[in-house]
Amino acid sequence: MSEVVPPARSEVRLRPATPDDLEEVIALKARVLRADLDRLLGWDPDKSRARVVEHFSPEHSWMILLGDATAGTITLRPEGEDVWLEMFYLDDHHQGRGLGTEVLRTVLAETSAPLRLQVLVGSPAQRLYARHGFIVEAEDGVDVWMRRDPSGPDSSGRIRIAAWAGQEELLRQAADLYGRVFAEPPYGDDPDQSRRSFAERVTRNSVVKPDFRLLFALEGARVVGLVMGAGIAEGDWWRDRIAGVLDPHARDTWLGDKCFSVEELAVDPAHRRSGLAGLLMADVLTGLTYETAVLGCYAAAQGARRFYAAQGWQEIAAGLRMGDGPAIDILGSRLDGAMRA
């Protein structure tokens, strides 16, 4: 791919990179990835610089320009029959404006080989890639590996995320999945009761709660994951229970006049540690008008706690009990501009 002008926006162009662009790419990576790297591994500027120096490949890279100003960079490095999409960095002030989508569509149109990439766990970029047909292959708690075949998604078992639109069969499958997942330790819930409770809450909350969302991960026509949430404000039973255990400052910070509550997240055991839970979480929080989100997690569910921590959630209250039930920790997440865009 030589110099390219994406058709949707005439002032955007991709200029072939040169060795002289190395310092600009190093600086872009520091500005774009520092927060995520600091969250997952701790920020090390020397190590970050060394990795760019080692892997920057000008002959396979392009600088993304808006007019004459550099807005980002992208690399398409061939390896065997695949092409690795790497160093796709957009400066912060160009994110959330459709530029990443525009550039990605352009390079996909120019590439006929299978594409692979590596993205940090919890990065909003994973949602962009998923919308363009990239499927999670593996995840290790820090990185998520994704792949896109040139033929795109089909019905041969690839997973897609879809919003519930009232389909009774999908709700039945989701209730069955919910019952199986929360019968596992440390939850130990009765599966039949859980199935009934889940279906009843979906039916009720989809009518009475603001911004209700129920998303399914579908493998073909089979539900293999789900996430559910809705807005909560003063007077909501769950919101008021949380408010009752927070000090005034924490209550104002995390609940405000209203916030979003992630009520359920469940993934089939065969699809865990694949990045699917992170993708579901990212999708349910995208496009919200709320500043914060909250959720409850069993204090004994250490695996879930590690997952939420890797996604950037932080503990805001511990040991909340509902009657005779087990202790629940309350976690909060700030919804930044990229999430709300």
C-alpha atoms as a printed R data frame, in Angstrom:
    type eleno elety resid chain resno       x       y      z
1   ATOM     1    CA   MET     A     1   0.000   0.000  0.000
2   ATOM     2    CA   SER     A     2   1.548   3.289 -1.111
3   ATOM     3    CA   GLU     A     3   0.245   6.697 -0.016
4   ATOM     4    CA   VAL     A     4  -3.523   6.346  0.432
5   ATOM     5    CA   VAL     A     5  -6.319   8.849  0.926
6   ATOM     6    CA   PRO     A     6  -9.283   7.212  2.710
7   ATOM     7    CA   PRO     A     7 -12.401   8.144  0.751
8   ATOM     8    CA   ALA     A     8 -14.555   9.223  3.697
9   ATOM     9    CA   ARG     A     9 -12.452  12.208  4.727
10  ATOM    10    CA   SER     A    10 -10.275  13.905  2.128
11  ATOM    11    CA   GLU     A    11  -7.803  15.507  4.547
12  ATOM    12    CA   VAL     A    12  -6.770  12.114  5.970
13  ATOM    13    CA   ARG     A    13  -3.950  10.284  4.223
14  ATOM    14    CA   LEU     A    14  -1.492   7.490  4.972
15  ATOM    15    CA   ARG     A    15   2.114   8.337  4.148
16  ATOM    16    CA   PRO     A    16   4.704   5.534  3.897
17  ATOM    17    CA   ALA     A    17   6.917   5.687  6.975
18  ATOM    18    CA   THR     A    18  10.678   6.247  6.882
19  ATOM    19    CA   PRO     A    19  13.423   5.523  9.448
20  ATOM    20    CA   ASP     A    20  13.247   9.220 10.396
21  ATOM    21    CA   ASP     A    21   9.748   8.588 11.855
22  ATOM    22    CA   LEU     A    22  11.113   6.397 14.669
23  ATOM    23    CA   GLU     A    23  11.110   9.113 17.355
24  ATOM    24    CA   GLU     A    24   7.557  10.156 16.435
25  ATOM    25    CA   VAL     A    25   6.355   6.558 16.777
26  ATOM    26    CA   ILE     A    26   8.083   6.223 20.164
27  ATOM    27    CA   ALA     A    27   6.368   9.402 21.359
28  ATOM    28    CA   LEU     A    28   2.981   8.274 20.021
29  ATOM    29    CA   LYS     A    29   3.210   4.960 21.860
30  ATOM    30    CA   ALA     A    30   4.048   6.741 25.116
31  ATOM    31    CA   ARG     A    31   1.082   9.094 24.799
32  ATOM    32    CA   VAL     A    32  -1.403   6.436 23.684
33  ATOM    33    CA   LEU     A    33  -0.484   3.350 25.747
34  ATOM    34    CA   ARG     A    34   1.068   4.724 28.908
35  ATOM    35    CA   ALA     A    35  -2.119   4.594 31.011
36  ATOM    36    CA   ASP     A    36  -2.955   0.995 30.008
37  ATOM    37    CA   LEU     A    37   0.627  -0.206 30.406
38  ATOM    38    CA   ASP     A    38   0.852   1.469 33.798
39  ATOM    39    CA   ARG     A    39  -2.409  -0.227 34.840
40  ATOM    40    CA   LEU     A    40  -1.314  -3.698 33.749
41  ATOM    41    CA   LEU     A    41   2.462  -3.824 34.118
42  ATOM    42    CA   GLY     A    42   3.759  -0.517 35.445
43  ATOM    43    CA   TRP     A    43   5.082   2.124 33.059
44  ATOM    44    CA   ASP     A    44   8.719   1.724 32.044
45  ATOM    45    CA   PRO     A    45   9.709   4.377 29.455
46  ATOM    46    CA   ASP     A    46  13.037   2.738 28.664
47  ATOM    47    CA   LYS     A    47  11.456  -0.643 28.005
48  ATOM    48    CA   SER     A    48   8.703   0.953 25.917
49  ATOM    49    CA   ARG     A    49  11.247   2.802 23.805
50  ATOM    50    CA   ALA     A    50  13.400  -0.298 23.358
51  ATOM    51    CA   ARG     A    51  10.440  -2.334 22.079
52  ATOM    52    CA   VAL     A    52   9.617   0.280 19.431
53  ATOM    53    CA   VAL     A    53  13.269   0.484 18.366
54  ATOM    54    CA   GLU     A    54  13.362  -3.311 18.063
55  ATOM    55    CA   HIS     A    55  10.068  -3.768 16.201
56  ATOM    56    CA   PHE     A    56   9.533  -0.583 14.145
57  ATOM    57    CA   SER     A    57   9.490  -1.638 10.488
58  ATOM    58    CA   PRO     A    58   9.352   1.466  8.218
59  ATOM    59    CA   GLU     A    59   8.921  -0.630  5.064
60  ATOM    60    CA   HIS     A    60   5.643  -2.017  6.477
61  ATOM    61    CA   SER     A    61   4.412   1.142  8.250
62  ATOM    62    CA   TRP     A    62   2.458   4.293  7.454
63  ATOM    63    CA   MET     A    63   2.069   7.615  9.230
64  ATOM    64    CA   ILE     A    64  -1.532   8.774  9.575
65  ATOM    65    CA   LEU     A    65  -1.791  12.432  8.601
66  ATOM    66    CA   LEU     A    66  -4.544  15.006  9.056
67  ATOM    67    CA   GLY     A    67  -3.547  17.694  6.630
68  ATOM    68    CA   ASP     A    68   0.187  17.992  7.230
69  ATOM    69    CA   ALA     A    69   0.050  17.019 10.934
70  ATOM    70    CA   THR     A    70   0.801  13.525 12.219
71  ATOM    71    CA   ALA     A    71  -2.243  11.991 13.907
72  ATOM    72    CA   GLY     A    72  -0.969   8.433 14.320
73  ATOM    73    CA   THR     A    73   0.774   5.437 12.834
74  ATOM    74    CA   ILE     A    74  -0.049   1.896 11.714
75  ATOM    75    CA   THR     A    75   2.010  -1.151 10.696
76  ATOM    76    CA   LEU     A    76   1.036  -4.164  8.559
77  ATOM    77    CA   ARG     A    77   3.867  -6.677  8.888
78  ATOM    78    CA   PRO     A    78   3.675  -9.914  6.837
79  ATOM    79    CA   GLU     A    79   4.583 -13.165  8.589
80  ATOM    80    CA   GLY     A    80   4.059 -16.364  6.612
81  ATOM    81    CA   GLU     A    81   0.500 -16.402  5.274
82  ATOM    82    CA   ASP     A    82  -0.702 -13.864  7.863
83  ATOM    83    CA   VAL     A    83  -0.255 -10.125  8.308
84  ATOM    84    CA   TRP     A    84   0.260  -8.610 11.770
85  ATOM    85    CA   LEU     A    85  -1.502  -5.303 12.439
86  ATOM    86    CA   GLU     A    86   0.846  -3.508 14.860
87  ATOM    87    CA   MET     A    87   1.636  -0.069 16.302
88  ATOM    88    CA   PHE     A    88  -1.814   1.301 15.476
89  ATOM    89    CA   TYR     A    89  -1.532   4.456 17.575
90  ATOM    90    CA   LEU     A    90  -3.855   7.479 17.347
91  ATOM    91    CA   ASP     A    91  -3.067  10.578 19.386
92  ATOM    92    CA   ASP     A    92  -5.524  11.044 22.248
93  ATOM    93    CA   HIS     A    93  -7.154  14.172 20.808
94  ATOM    94    CA   HIS     A    94  -7.983  12.274 17.601
95  ATOM    95    CA   GLN     A    95  -9.678   9.343 19.372
96  ATOM    96    CA   GLY     A    96 -13.452   8.958 19.596
97  ATOM    97    CA   ARG     A    97 -14.007  10.892 16.345
98  ATOM    98    CA   GLY     A    98 -14.208   8.038 13.846
99  ATOM    99    CA   LEU     A    99 -10.635   8.397 12.572
100 ATOM   100    CA   GLY     A   100  -9.576   4.953 13.799
101 ATOM   101    CA   THR     A   101 -12.564   3.358 12.078
102 ATOM   102    CA   GLU     A   102 -11.792   5.213  8.869
103 ATOM   103    CA   VAL     A   103  -8.146   4.181  8.809
104 ATOM   104    CA   LEU     A   104  -8.909   0.565  9.748
105 ATOM   105    CA   ARG     A   105 -11.489   0.257  6.970
106 ATOM   106    CA   THR     A   106  -8.949   1.609  4.512
107 ATOM   107    CA   VAL     A   107  -6.201  -0.863  5.413
108 ATOM   108    CA   LEU     A   108  -8.674  -3.772  5.502
109 ATOM   109    CA   ALA     A   109  -9.749  -2.921  1.962
110 ATOM   110    CA   GLU     A   110  -6.080  -3.032  0.915
111 ATOM   111    CA   THR     A   111  -5.321  -6.371  2.611
112 ATOM   112    CA   SER     A   112  -6.480  -9.797  1.432
113 ATOM   113    CA   ALA     A   113  -4.447 -11.930  3.880
114 ATOM   114    CA   PRO     A   114  -5.642 -13.076  7.327
115 ATOM   115    CA   LEU     A   115  -4.871 -10.384  9.890
116 ATOM   116    CA   ARG     A   116  -3.645 -10.908 13.454
117 ATOM   117    CA   LEU     A   117  -3.033  -8.433 16.266
118 ATOM   118    CA   GLN     A   118  -2.279  -8.108 19.965
119 ATOM   119    CA   VAL     A   119  -4.162  -5.606 22.167
120 ATOM   120    CA   LEU     A   120  -3.919  -4.854 25.891
121 ATOM   121    CA   VAL     A   121  -6.642  -6.265 28.150
122 ATOM   122    CA   GLY     A   122  -9.271  -3.618 28.854
123 ATOM   123    CA   SER     A   123  -8.263  -1.389 25.949
124 ATOM   124    CA   PRO     A   124 -11.198   0.313 24.179
125 ATOM   125    CA   ALA     A   125  -9.405  -0.574 20.917
126 ATOM   126    CA   GLN     A   126 -10.617  -4.169 21.310
127 ATOM   127    CA   ARG     A   127 -14.172  -2.980 20.612
128 ATOM   128    CA   LEU     A   128 -13.028  -1.319 17.379
129 ATOM   129    CA   TYR     A   129 -11.363  -4.519 16.193
130 ATOM   130    CA   ALA     A   130 -14.339  -6.688 17.171
131 ATOM   131    CA   ARG     A   131 -16.675  -4.461 15.132
132 ATOM   132    CA   HIS     A   132 -14.480  -5.140 12.105
133 ATOM   133    CA   GLY     A   133 -14.538  -8.923 12.347
134 ATOM   134    CA   PHE     A   134 -11.541  -9.651 14.592
135 ATOM   135    CA   ILE     A   135 -12.145 -12.689 16.802
136 ATOM   136    CA   VAL     A   136 -10.409 -13.360 20.134
137 ATOM   137    CA   GLU     A   137  -7.967 -16.286 19.943
138 ATOM   138    CA   ALA     A   138  -6.309 -16.133 23.384
139 ATOM   139    CA   GLU     A   139  -5.811 -13.908 26.442
140 ATOM   140    CA   ASP     A   140  -3.247 -14.074 29.255
141 ATOM   141    CA   GLY     A   141  -4.411 -11.346 31.642
142 ATOM   142    CA   VAL     A   142  -2.262  -8.668 29.979
143 ATOM   143    CA   ASP     A   143  -2.642  -9.183 26.225
144 ATOM   144    CA   VAL     A   144  -5.506 -10.329 24.007
145 ATOM   145    CA   TRP     A   145  -4.673 -11.960 20.656
146 ATOM   146    CA   MET     A   146  -7.217 -11.493 17.859
147 ATOM   147    CA   ARG     A   147  -7.521 -12.717 14.273
148 ATOM   148    CA   ARG     A   148  -9.547 -11.674 11.250
149 ATOM   149    CA   ASP     A   149 -10.024 -13.904  8.219
150 ATOM   150    CA   PRO     A   150 -10.508 -12.046  4.909
151 ATOM   151    CA   SER     A   151 -13.865 -13.737  4.375
152 ATOM   152    CA   GLY     A   152 -15.171 -12.076  7.545
153 ATOM   153    CA   PRO     A   153 -17.552 -13.524 10.159
154 ATOM   154    CA   ASP     A   154 -19.753 -16.414  9.062
155 ATOM   155    CA   SER     A   155 -21.912 -19.090 10.649
156 ATOM   156    CA   SER     A   156 -19.139 -21.640 11.237
157 ATOM   157    CA   GLY     A   157 -18.786 -21.099 14.964
158 ATOM   158    CA   ARG     A   158 -17.278 -17.619 15.196
159 ATOM   159    CA   ILE     A   159 -18.543 -15.556 18.094
160 ATOM   160    CA   ARG     A   160 -20.439 -12.299 17.676
161 ATOM   161    CA   ILE     A   161 -21.979  -9.896 20.190
162 ATOM   162    CA   ALA     A   162 -25.662  -9.053 19.760
163 ATOM   163    CA   ALA     A   163 -28.193  -7.082 21.791
164 ATOM   164    CA   TRP     A   164 -31.274  -8.925 22.991
165 ATOM   165    CA   ALA     A   165 -34.340  -7.901 20.968
166 ATOM   166    CA   GLY     A   166 -36.989  -9.861 22.843
167 ATOM   167    CA   GLN     A   167 -36.263 -13.317 21.396
168 ATOM   168    CA   GLU     A   168 -37.732 -15.922 23.759
169 ATOM   169    CA   GLU     A   169 -35.334 -18.676 22.674
170 ATOM   170    CA   LEU     A   170 -32.244 -16.539 23.336
171 ATOM   171    CA   LEU     A   171 -33.612 -15.540 26.740
172 ATOM   172    CA   ARG     A   172 -34.197 -19.206 27.563
173 ATOM   173    CA   GLN     A   173 -30.631 -20.093 26.592
174 ATOM   174    CA   ALA     A   174 -29.258 -17.141 28.556
175 ATOM   175    CA   ALA     A   175 -31.213 -18.182 31.652
176 ATOM   176    CA   ASP     A   176 -29.833 -21.725 31.331
177 ATOM   177    CA   LEU     A   177 -26.272 -20.374 31.031
178 ATOM   178    CA   TYR     A   178 -26.819 -18.095 34.017
179 ATOM   179    CA   GLY     A   179 -28.108 -21.015 36.092
180 ATOM   180    CA   ARG     A   180 -25.096 -23.189 35.229
181 ATOM   181    CA   VAL     A   181 -22.488 -20.491 35.857
182 ATOM   182    CA   PHE     A   182 -23.802 -19.395 39.236
183 ATOM   183    CA   ALA     A   183 -24.206 -22.945 40.475
184 ATOM   184    CA   GLU     A   184 -20.388 -23.122 40.430
185 ATOM   185    CA   PRO     A   185 -18.258 -22.329 43.496
186 ATOM   186    CA   PRO     A   186 -18.078 -19.955 45.234
187 ATOM   187    CA   TYR     A   187 -21.663 -19.022 44.330
188 ATOM   188    CA   GLY     A   188 -23.456 -22.347 44.792
189 ATOM   189    CA   ASP     A   189 -26.856 -21.003 43.760
190 ATOM   190    CA   ASP     A   190 -29.726 -23.341 42.952
191 ATOM   191    CA   PRO     A   191 -29.713 -23.538 39.124
192 ATOM   192    CA   ASP     A   192 -33.492 -23.809 38.698
193 ATOM   193    CA   GLN     A   193 -34.117 -20.845 40.967
194 ATOM   194    CA   SER     A   194 -31.366 -18.857 39.236
195 ATOM   195    CA   ARG     A   195 -32.865 -19.530 35.809
196 ATOM   196    CA   ARG     A   196 -36.299 -18.343 36.915
197 ATOM   197    CA   SER     A   197 -34.909 -15.303 38.731
198 ATOM   198    CA   PHE     A   198 -32.808 -14.241 35.748
199 ATOM   199    CA   ALA     A   199 -35.672 -14.491 33.259
200 ATOM   200    CA   GLU     A   200 -38.012 -12.596 35.608
201 ATOM   201    CA   ARG     A   201 -35.477  -9.795 36.146
202 ATOM   202    CA   VAL     A   202 -34.879  -9.425 32.419
203 ATOM   203    CA   THR     A   203 -38.606  -9.207 31.734
204 ATOM   204    CA   ARG     A   204 -39.133  -6.665 34.518
205 ATOM   205    CA   ASN     A   205 -35.998  -4.538 34.177
206 ATOM   206    CA   SER     A   206 -36.259  -4.217 30.409
207 ATOM   207    CA   VAL     A   207 -39.483  -2.309 31.008
208 ATOM   208    CA   VAL     A   208 -38.877  -0.322 34.187
209 ATOM   209    CA   LYS     A   209 -35.140   0.473 34.247
210 ATOM   210    CA   PRO     A   210 -33.528   3.248 32.195
211 ATOM   211    CA   ASP     A   211 -30.885   2.381 29.587
212 ATOM   212    CA   PHE     A   212 -31.447  -1.340 30.086
213 ATOM   213    CA   ARG     A   213 -28.930  -3.446 28.175
214 ATOM   214    CA   LEU     A   214 -28.706  -7.200 27.689
215 ATOM   215    CA   LEU     A   215 -25.985  -8.412 25.320
216 ATOM   216    CA   PHE     A   216 -25.315 -11.981 24.244
217 ATOM   217    CA   ALA     A   217 -22.158 -13.604 22.905
218 ATOM   218    CA   LEU     A   218 -23.409 -15.951 20.200
219 ATOM   219    CA   GLU     A   219 -21.521 -18.896 18.753
220 ATOM   220    CA   GLY     A   220 -23.683 -19.546 15.738
221 ATOM   221    CA   ALA     A   221 -27.158 -19.487 17.313
222 ATOM   222    CA   ARG     A   222 -25.946 -20.591 20.775
223 ATOM   223    CA   VAL     A   223 -25.570 -18.210 23.743
224 ATOM   224    CA   VAL     A   224 -22.093 -18.641 25.246
225 ATOM   225    CA   GLY     A   225 -21.906 -15.396 27.232
226 ATOM   226    CA   LEU     A   226 -24.044 -12.567 28.518
227 ATOM   227    CA   VAL     A   227 -23.855  -9.209 30.236
228 ATOM   228    CA   MET     A   228 -26.728  -7.161 31.637
229 ATOM   229    CA   GLY     A   229 -26.949  -3.674 33.096
230 ATOM   230    CA   ALA     A   230 -29.090  -0.581 33.504
231 ATOM   231    CA   GLY     A   231 -29.090   2.919 34.897
232 ATOM   232    CA   ILE     A   232 -29.750   3.404 38.603
233 ATOM   233    CA   ALA     A   233 -30.691   6.551 40.532
234 ATOM   234    CA   GLU     A   234 -31.973   7.478 43.985
235 ATOM   235    CA   GLY     A   235 -34.923   5.261 44.866
236 ATOM   236    CA   ASP     A   236 -33.508   2.212 43.102
237 ATOM   237    CA   TRP     A   237 -33.219  -0.620 45.631
238 ATOM   238    CA   TRP     A   238 -29.692  -1.671 44.611
239 ATOM   239    CA   ARG     A   239 -28.421   1.898 44.357
240 ATOM   240    CA   ASP     A   240 -29.768   2.744 47.801
241 ATOM   241    CA   ARG     A   241 -28.169  -0.348 49.319
242 ATOM   242    CA   ILE     A   242 -24.784   0.727 47.943
243 ATOM   243    CA   ALA     A   243 -25.317   4.321 49.041
244 ATOM   244    CA   GLY     A   244 -25.983   3.129 52.564
245 ATOM   245    CA   VAL     A   245 -22.469   1.714 53.002
246 ATOM   246    CA   LEU     A   246 -20.517   4.560 51.367
247 ATOM   247    CA   ASP     A   247 -19.291   7.708 53.064
248 ATOM   248    CA   PRO     A   248 -20.749  10.949 51.601
249 ATOM   249    CA   HIS     A   249 -17.699  11.695 49.443
250 ATOM   250    CA   ALA     A   250 -17.571   8.193 47.945
251 ATOM   251    CA   ARG     A   251 -21.340   8.253 47.437
252 ATOM   252    CA   ASP     A   252 -21.158  11.512 45.500
253 ATOM   253    CA   THR     A   253 -18.106  10.350 43.538
254 ATOM   254    CA   TRP     A   254 -19.412   6.973 42.424
255 ATOM   255    CA   LEU     A   255 -23.193   7.255 42.473
256 ATOM   256    CA   GLY     A   256 -23.883  10.949 41.922
257 ATOM   257    CA   ASP     A   257 -27.429  11.613 40.780
258 ATOM   258    CA   LYS     A   258 -27.306   8.444 38.706
259 ATOM   259    CA   CYS     A   259 -24.842   5.843 37.444
260 ATOM   260    CA   PHE     A   260 -24.824   2.622 35.448
261 ATOM   261    CA   SER     A   261 -25.022  -0.748 37.195
262 ATOM   262    CA   VAL     A   262 -23.549  -3.878 35.615
263 ATOM   263    CA   GLU     A   263 -25.882  -6.439 37.097
264 ATOM   264    CA   GLU     A   264 -24.707  -9.726 35.575
265 ATOM   265    CA   LEU     A   265 -21.770 -11.098 33.584
266 ATOM   266    CA   ALA     A   266 -21.507 -14.786 32.728
267 ATOM   267    CA   VAL     A   267 -19.404 -16.768 30.233
268 ATOM   268    CA   ASP     A   268 -19.615 -20.451 29.357
269 ATOM   269    CA   PRO     A   269 -16.642 -22.348 30.893
270 ATOM   270    CA   ALA     A   270 -15.383 -23.427 27.461
271 ATOM   271    CA   HIS     A   271 -14.941 -19.772 26.434
272 ATOM   272    CA   ARG     A   272 -13.250 -18.368 29.525
273 ATOM   273    CA   ARG     A   273  -9.774 -16.851 29.342
274 ATOM   274    CA   SER     A   274 -10.438 -16.035 25.686
275 ATOM   275    CA   GLY     A   275 -11.034 -12.307 26.138
276 ATOM   276    CA   LEU     A   276 -14.794 -12.762 25.649
277 ATOM   277    CA   ALA     A   277 -15.725 -11.483 29.121
278 ATOM   278    CA   GLY     A   278 -13.699  -8.321 28.520
279 ATOM   279    CA   LEU     A   279 -15.366  -7.783 25.158
280 ATOM   280    CA   LEU     A   280 -18.838  -8.165 26.682
281 ATOM   281    CA   MET     A   281 -17.948  -5.742 29.468
282 ATOM   282    CA   ALA     A   282 -16.538  -3.202 27.041
283 ATOM   283    CA   ASP     A   283 -19.592  -3.371 24.779
284 ATOM   284    CA   VAL     A   284 -22.151  -2.961 27.557
285 ATOM   285    CA   LEU     A   285 -20.394   0.210 28.752
286 ATOM   286    CA   THR     A   286 -19.944   1.791 25.324
287 ATOM   287    CA   GLY     A   287 -22.044   4.806 24.376
288 ATOM   288    CA   LEU     A   288 -23.420   5.514 27.857
289 ATOM   289    CA   THR     A   289 -24.079   9.036 29.139
290 ATOM   290    CA   TYR     A   290 -23.108   8.107 32.708
291 ATOM   291    CA   GLU     A   291 -19.850   9.178 34.359
292 ATOM   292    CA   THR     A   292 -19.422   5.990 36.414
293 ATOM   293    CA   ALA     A   293 -20.448   2.344 36.606
294 ATOM   294    CA   VAL     A   294 -20.727   0.024 39.622
295 ATOM   295    CA   LEU     A   295 -21.136  -3.693 40.197
296 ATOM   296    CA   GLY     A   296 -21.244  -6.225 43.015
297 ATOM   297    CA   CYS     A   297 -18.806  -9.152 43.204
298 ATOM   298    CA   TYR     A   298 -18.718 -11.994 45.713
299 ATOM   299    CA   ALA     A   299 -15.791 -11.359 48.028
300 ATOM   300    CA   ALA     A   300 -14.828 -15.030 47.697
301 ATOM   301    CA   ALA     A   301 -14.803 -14.928 43.864
302 ATOM   302    CA   GLN     A   302 -11.081 -14.265 43.515
303 ATOM   303    CA   GLY     A   303 -10.960 -15.100 39.806
304 ATOM   304    CA   ALA     A   304 -13.676 -12.565 39.077
305 ATOM   305    CA   ARG     A   305 -11.925  -9.980 41.240
306 ATOM   306    CA   ARG     A   306  -8.693 -10.418 39.250
307 ATOM   307    CA   PHE     A   307 -10.608 -10.011 36.008
308 ATOM   308    CA   TYR     A   308 -12.284  -6.795 37.154
309 ATOM   309    CA   ALA     A   309  -9.003  -5.385 38.437
310 ATOM   310    CA   ALA     A   310  -7.401  -6.035 35.041
311 ATOM   311    CA   GLN     A   311 -10.332  -4.184 33.466
312 ATOM   312    CA   GLY     A   312  -9.655  -1.140 35.658
313 ATOM   313    CA   TRP     A   313 -12.423  -1.582 38.251
314 ATOM   314    CA   GLN     A   314 -11.575  -0.571 41.824
315 ATOM   315    CA   GLU     A   315 -13.056  -1.497 45.179
316 ATOM   316    CA   ILE     A   316 -15.279   1.214 46.673
317 ATOM   317    CA   ALA     A   317 -16.901  -0.818 49.480
318 ATOM   318    CA   ALA     A   318 -16.282  -4.257 50.995
319 ATOM   319    CA   GLY     A   319 -18.331  -6.849 52.840
320 ATOM   320    CA   LEU     A   320 -21.852  -5.690 51.917
321 ATOM   321    CA   ARG     A   321 -24.398  -8.350 52.918
322 ATOM   322    CA   MET     A   322 -27.930  -8.904 51.656
323 ATOM   323    CA   GLY     A   323 -29.692 -10.658 54.517
324 ATOM   324    CA   ASP     A   324 -28.051 -14.046 55.108
325 ATOM   325    CA   GLY     A   325 -26.236 -14.008 51.764
326 ATOM   326    CA   PRO     A   326 -22.468 -14.050 51.269
327 ATOM   327    CA   ALA     A   327 -20.342 -10.920 51.497
328 ATOM   328    CA   ILE     A   328 -20.291  -8.778 48.373
329 ATOM   329    CA   ASP     A   329 -17.662  -6.202 47.431
330 ATOM   330    CA   ILE     A   330 -18.747  -3.136 45.467
331 ATOM   331    CA   LEU     A   331 -16.504  -2.104 42.572
332 ATOM   332    CA   GLY     A   332 -16.555   1.090 40.533
333 ATOM   333    CA   SER     A   333 -15.277   2.152 37.137
334 ATOM   334    CA   ARG     A   334 -15.032   5.613 35.585
335 ATOM   335    CA   LEU     A   335 -16.460   5.797 32.076
336 ATOM   336    CA   ASP     A   336 -13.960   7.912 30.153
337 ATOM   337    CA   GLY     A   337 -14.651   9.803 26.958
338 ATOM   338    CA   ALA     A   338 -13.711   6.866 24.763
339 ATOM   339    CA   MET     A   339 -16.303   4.676 26.485
340 ATOM   340    CA   ARG     A   340 -19.040   7.304 26.202
341 ATOM   341    CA   ALA     A   341 -18.292   8.271 22.591
